[in-house]
C-alpha positions as a Markdown table, in Angstrom:
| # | Residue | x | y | z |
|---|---|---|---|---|
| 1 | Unk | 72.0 | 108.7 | -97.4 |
| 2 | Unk | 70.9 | 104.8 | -96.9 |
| 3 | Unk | 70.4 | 103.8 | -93.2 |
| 4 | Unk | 71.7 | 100.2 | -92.4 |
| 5 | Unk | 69.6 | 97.8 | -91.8 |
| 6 | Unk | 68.1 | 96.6 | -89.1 |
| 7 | Unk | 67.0 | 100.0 | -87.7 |
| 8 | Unk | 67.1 | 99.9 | -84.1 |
| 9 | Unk | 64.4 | 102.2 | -82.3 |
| 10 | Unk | 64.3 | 102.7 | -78.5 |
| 11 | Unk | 61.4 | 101.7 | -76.6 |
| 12 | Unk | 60.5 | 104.9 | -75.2 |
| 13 | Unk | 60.4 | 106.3 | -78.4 |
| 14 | Unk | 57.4 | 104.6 | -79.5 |
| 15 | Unk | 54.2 | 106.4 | -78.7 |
| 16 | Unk | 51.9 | 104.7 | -76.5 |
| 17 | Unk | 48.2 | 104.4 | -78.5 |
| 18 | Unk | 46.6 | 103.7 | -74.7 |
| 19 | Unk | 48.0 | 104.0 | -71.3 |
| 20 | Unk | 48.2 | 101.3 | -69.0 |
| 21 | Unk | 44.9 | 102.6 | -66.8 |
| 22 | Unk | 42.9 | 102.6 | -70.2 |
| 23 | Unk | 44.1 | 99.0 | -71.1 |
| 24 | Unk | 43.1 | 98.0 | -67.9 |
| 25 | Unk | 39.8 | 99.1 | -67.8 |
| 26 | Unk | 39.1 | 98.1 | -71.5 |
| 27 | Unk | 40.4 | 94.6 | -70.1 |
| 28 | Unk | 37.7 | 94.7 | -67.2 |
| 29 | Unk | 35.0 | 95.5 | -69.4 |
| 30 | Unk | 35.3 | 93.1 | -71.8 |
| 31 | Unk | 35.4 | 90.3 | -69.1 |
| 32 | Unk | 32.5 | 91.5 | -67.6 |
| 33 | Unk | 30.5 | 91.7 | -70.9 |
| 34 | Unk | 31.5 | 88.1 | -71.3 |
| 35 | Unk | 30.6 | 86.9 | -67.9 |
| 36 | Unk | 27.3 | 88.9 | -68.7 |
| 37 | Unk | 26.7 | 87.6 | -71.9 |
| 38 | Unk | 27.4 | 83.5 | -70.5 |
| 39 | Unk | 25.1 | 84.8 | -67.6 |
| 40 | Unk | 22.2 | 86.0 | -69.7 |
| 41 | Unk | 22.2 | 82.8 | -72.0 |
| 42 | Unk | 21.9 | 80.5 | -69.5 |
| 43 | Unk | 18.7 | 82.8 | -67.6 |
| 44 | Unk | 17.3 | 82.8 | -71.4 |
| 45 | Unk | 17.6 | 78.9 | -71.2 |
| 46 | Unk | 16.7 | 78.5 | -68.1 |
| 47 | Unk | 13.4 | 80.5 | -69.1 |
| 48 | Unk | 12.7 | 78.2 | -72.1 |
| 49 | Unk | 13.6 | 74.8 | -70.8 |
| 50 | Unk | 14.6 | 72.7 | -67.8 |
| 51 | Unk | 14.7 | 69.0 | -66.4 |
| 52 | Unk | 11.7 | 67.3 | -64.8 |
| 53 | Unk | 12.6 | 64.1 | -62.6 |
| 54 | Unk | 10.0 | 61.4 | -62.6 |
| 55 | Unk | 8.5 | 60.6 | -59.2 |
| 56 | Unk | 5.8 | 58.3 | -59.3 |
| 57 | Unk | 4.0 | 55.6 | -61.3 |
| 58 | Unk | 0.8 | 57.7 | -62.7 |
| 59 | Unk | 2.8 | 57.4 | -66.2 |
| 60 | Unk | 4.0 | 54.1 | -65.9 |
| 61 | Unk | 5.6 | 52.6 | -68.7 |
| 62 | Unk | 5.3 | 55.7 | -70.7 |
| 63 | Unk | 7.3 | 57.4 | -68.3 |
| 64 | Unk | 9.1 | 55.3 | -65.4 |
| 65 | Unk | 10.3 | 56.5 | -62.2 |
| 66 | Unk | 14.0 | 58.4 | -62.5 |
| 67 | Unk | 12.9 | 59.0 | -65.7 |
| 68 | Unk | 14.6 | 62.8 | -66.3 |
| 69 | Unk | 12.7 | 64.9 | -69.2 |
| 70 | Unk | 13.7 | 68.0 | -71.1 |
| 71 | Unk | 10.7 | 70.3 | -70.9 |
| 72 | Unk | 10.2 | 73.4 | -73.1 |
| 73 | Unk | 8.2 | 76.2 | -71.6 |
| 74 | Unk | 7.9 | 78.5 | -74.1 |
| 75 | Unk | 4.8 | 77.2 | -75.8 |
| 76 | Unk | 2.0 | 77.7 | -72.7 |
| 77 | Unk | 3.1 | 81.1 | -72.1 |
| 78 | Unk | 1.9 | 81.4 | -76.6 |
| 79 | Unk | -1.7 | 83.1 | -76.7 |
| 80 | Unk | -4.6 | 80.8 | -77.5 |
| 81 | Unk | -4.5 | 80.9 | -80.9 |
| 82 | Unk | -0.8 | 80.0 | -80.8 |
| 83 | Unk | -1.1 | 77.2 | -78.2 |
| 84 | Unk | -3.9 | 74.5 | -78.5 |
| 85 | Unk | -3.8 | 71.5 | -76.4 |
| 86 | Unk | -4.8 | 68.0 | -78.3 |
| 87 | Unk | -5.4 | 64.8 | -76.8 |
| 88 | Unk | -2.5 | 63.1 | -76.4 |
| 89 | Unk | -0.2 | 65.7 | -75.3 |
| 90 | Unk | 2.1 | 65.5 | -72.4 |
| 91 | Unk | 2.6 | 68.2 | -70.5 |
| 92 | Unk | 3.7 | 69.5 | -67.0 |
| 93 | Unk | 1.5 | 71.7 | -64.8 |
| 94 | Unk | 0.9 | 73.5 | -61.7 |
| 95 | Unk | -1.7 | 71.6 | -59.0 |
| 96 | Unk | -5.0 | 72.7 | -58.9 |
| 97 | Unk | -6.8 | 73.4 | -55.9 |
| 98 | Unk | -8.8 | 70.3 | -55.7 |
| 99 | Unk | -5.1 | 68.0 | -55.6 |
| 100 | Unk | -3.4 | 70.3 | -53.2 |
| 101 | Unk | -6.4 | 69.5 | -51.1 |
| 102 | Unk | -6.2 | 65.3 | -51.6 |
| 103 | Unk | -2.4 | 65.7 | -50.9 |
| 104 | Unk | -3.1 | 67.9 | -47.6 |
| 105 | Unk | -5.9 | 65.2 | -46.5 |
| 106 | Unk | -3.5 | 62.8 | -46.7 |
| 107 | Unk | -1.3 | 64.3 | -44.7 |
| 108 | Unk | 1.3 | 66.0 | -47.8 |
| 109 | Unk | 2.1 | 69.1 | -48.4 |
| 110 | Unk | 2.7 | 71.0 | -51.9 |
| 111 | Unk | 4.9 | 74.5 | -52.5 |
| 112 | Unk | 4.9 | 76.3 | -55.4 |
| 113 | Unk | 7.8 | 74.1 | -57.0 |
| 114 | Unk | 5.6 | 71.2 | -57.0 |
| 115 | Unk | 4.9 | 70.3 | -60.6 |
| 116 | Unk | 3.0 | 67.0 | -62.3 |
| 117 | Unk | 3.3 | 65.5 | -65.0 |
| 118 | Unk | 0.1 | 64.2 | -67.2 |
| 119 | Unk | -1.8 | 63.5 | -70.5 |
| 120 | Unk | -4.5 | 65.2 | -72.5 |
| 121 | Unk | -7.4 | 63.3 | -72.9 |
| 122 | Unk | -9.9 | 65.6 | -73.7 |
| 123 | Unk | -10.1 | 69.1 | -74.8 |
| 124 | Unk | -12.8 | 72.5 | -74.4 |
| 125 | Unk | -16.3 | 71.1 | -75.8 |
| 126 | Unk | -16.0 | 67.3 | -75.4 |
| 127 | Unk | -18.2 | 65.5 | -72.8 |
| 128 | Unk | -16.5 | 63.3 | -70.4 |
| 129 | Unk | -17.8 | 60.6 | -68.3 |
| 130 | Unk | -16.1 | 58.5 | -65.2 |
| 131 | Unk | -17.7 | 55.5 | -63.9 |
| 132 | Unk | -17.2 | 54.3 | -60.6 |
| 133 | Unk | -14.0 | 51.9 | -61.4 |
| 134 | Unk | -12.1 | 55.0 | -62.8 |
| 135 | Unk | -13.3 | 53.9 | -66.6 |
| 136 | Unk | -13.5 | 57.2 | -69.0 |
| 137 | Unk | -15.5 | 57.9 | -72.3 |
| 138 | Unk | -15.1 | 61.1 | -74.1 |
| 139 | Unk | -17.9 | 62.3 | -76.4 |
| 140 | Unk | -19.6 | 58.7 | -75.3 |
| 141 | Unk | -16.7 | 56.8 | -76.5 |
| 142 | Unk | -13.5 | 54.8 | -75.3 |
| 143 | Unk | -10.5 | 57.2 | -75.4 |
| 144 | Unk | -9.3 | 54.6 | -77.7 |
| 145 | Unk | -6.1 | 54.5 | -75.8 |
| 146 | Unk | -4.9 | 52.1 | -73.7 |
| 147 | Unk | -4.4 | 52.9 | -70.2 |
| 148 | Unk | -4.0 | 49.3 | -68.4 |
| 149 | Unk | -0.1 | 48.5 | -69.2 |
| 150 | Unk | 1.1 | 48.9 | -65.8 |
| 151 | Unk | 1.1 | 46.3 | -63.0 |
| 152 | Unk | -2.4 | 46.9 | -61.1 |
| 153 | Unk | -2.6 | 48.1 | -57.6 |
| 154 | Unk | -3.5 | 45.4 | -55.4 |
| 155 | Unk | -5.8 | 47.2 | -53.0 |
| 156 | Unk | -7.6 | 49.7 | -55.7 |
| 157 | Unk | -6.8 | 52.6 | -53.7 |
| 158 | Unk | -7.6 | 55.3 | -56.5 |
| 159 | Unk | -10.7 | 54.2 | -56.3 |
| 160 | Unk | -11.7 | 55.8 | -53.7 |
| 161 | Unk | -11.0 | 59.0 | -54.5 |
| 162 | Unk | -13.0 | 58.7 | -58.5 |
| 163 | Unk | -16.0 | 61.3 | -58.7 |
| 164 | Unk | -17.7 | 59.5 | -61.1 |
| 165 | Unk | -20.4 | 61.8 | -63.0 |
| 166 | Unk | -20.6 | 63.4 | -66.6 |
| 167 | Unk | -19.0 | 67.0 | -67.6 |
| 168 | Unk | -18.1 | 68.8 | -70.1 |
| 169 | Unk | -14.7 | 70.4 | -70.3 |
| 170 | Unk | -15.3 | 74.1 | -70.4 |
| 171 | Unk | -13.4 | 76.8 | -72.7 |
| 172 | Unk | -9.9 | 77.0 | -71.7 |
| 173 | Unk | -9.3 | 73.7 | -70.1 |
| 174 | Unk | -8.4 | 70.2 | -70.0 |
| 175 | Unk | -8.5 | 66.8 | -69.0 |
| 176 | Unk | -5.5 | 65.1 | -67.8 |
| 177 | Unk | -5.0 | 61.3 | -67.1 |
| 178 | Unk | -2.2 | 59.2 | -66.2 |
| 179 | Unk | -1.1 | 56.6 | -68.5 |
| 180 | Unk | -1.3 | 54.2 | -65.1 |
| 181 | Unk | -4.9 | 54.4 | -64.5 |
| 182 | Unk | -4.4 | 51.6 | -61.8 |
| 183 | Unk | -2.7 | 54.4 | -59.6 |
| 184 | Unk | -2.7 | 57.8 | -61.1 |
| 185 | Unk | -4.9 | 60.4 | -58.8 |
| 186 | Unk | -5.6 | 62.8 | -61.9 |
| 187 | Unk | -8.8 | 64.5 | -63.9 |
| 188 | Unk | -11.0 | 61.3 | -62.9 |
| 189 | Unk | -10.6 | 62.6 | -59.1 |
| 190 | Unk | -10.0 | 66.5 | -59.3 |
| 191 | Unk | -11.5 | 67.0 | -62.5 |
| 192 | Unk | -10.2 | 69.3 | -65.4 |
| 193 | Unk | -7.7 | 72.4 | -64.9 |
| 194 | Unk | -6.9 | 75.2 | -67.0 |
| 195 | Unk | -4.4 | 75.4 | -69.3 |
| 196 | Unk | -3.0 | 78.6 | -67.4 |
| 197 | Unk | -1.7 | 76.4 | -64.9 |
| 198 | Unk | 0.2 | 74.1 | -67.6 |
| 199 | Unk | 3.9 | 75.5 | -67.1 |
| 200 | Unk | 6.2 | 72.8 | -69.7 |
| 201 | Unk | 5.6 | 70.0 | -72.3 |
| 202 | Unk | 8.4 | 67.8 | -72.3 |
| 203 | Unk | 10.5 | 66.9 | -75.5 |
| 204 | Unk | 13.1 | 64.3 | -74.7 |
| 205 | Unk | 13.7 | 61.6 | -72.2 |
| 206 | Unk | 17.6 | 62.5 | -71.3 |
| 207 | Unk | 17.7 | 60.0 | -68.5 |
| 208 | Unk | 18.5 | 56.8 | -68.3 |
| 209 | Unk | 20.3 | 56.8 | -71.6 |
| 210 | Unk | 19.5 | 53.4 | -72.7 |
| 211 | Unk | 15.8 | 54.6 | -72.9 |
| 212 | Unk | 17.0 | 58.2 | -74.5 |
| 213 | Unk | 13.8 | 59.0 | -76.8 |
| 214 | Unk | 11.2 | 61.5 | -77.5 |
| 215 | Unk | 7.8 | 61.1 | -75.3 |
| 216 | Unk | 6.4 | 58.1 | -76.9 |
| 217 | Unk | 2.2 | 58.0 | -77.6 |
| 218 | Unk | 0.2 | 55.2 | -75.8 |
| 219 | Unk | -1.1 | 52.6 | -78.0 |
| 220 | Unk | -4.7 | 51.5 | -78.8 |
């Protein structure tokens, strides 16, 4: 016997696969594994990068003030052997002692947020020598880098903070300058630090986009 066509089947007939409090909570937990998922990507980025806001002249023109860089932070936390410093790097770090104590003198005060931003100049091994004007040699030579683009401060204040002497960077450690020597208070006044306290080294200038770049080398 043929049965027209269309069939016509009621509603209630049709066997429910789930019931409305299983579609429910199979609806909840699918919007919380997406929240979770959106939340945990953007800890996991927030772990390997972030934005650093330029705040003073010590990298003058490299880096200018309101200057915003993306910094990756994966490679200091690398062992040794995966992470060497060379000279030229930029990188961000944590204050040392000795510059928490210049800021304090002069009346600052650093937390634990507080991050700089500097240059490599010299590395474990080489010797380093600061004359009295803030001049450096490494391994009794010119860093071969210029240092002198930016407009001079009038009243050579850095000055008097230089410790002029000879060193030699120890094992797990570095020098850092600014590319301003005429103002930056870096390794020429609190010495070297170690490269535990480095945190970042910054890839791209994002701000202002009319300067958008990669971190630009100083010239010789």
């Amino acid at each position: 016997m043929e049965r027209q066509w269309p069939v016509r089947i009621n509603e209630r007939q049709i066997p429910n696969l789930i019931s409305t409090l299983q579609y429910n909570v199979i609806t909840a937990i699918g919007a919380f594994s997406a929240s979770a998922s959106i939340l945990v990507f953007f800890f996991l980025l927030s772990l390997a990068t972030s934005l650093f806001f330029i705040p003073s002249r010590s990298m003058d023109p490299t880096l200018q003030v309101g200057d915003v860089l993306l910094v990756e932070k994966i490679s200091p936390r690398l062992p040794t052997p995966l992470n060497r410093y060379e000279v030229g790097d930029v990188v961000l770090f944590k204050p040392p002692d000795a510059l928490r104590e210049i800021v304090a003198l002069n009346g600052g005060k650093l937390t634990d947020r507080d991050l700089f931003v500097k240059r490599v100049a010299a590395v474990p091994g080489d010797t380093v020598t600061v004359d009295k004007s803030g001049s450096v040699l490494v391994n009794h030579k010119p860093t071969g880098v210029r240092r002198d683009l930016c407009d001079a401060e009038p009243t050579k204040l850095i000055e008097r903070y230089i410790e002029p002497g000879d060193s030699i960077v120890e094992k797990d450690h570095v020098l850092l300058l600014g590319d301003c020597g005429a103002v930056s208070v870096d390794g020429r006044v609190w010495g070297t630090i170690k490269t535990s306290n480095i945190v970042g080294r910054p890839m791209v200038r994002t701000w202002p986009t009319s300067r958008m770049s990669t971190i630009p080398g100083l010239p010789n």
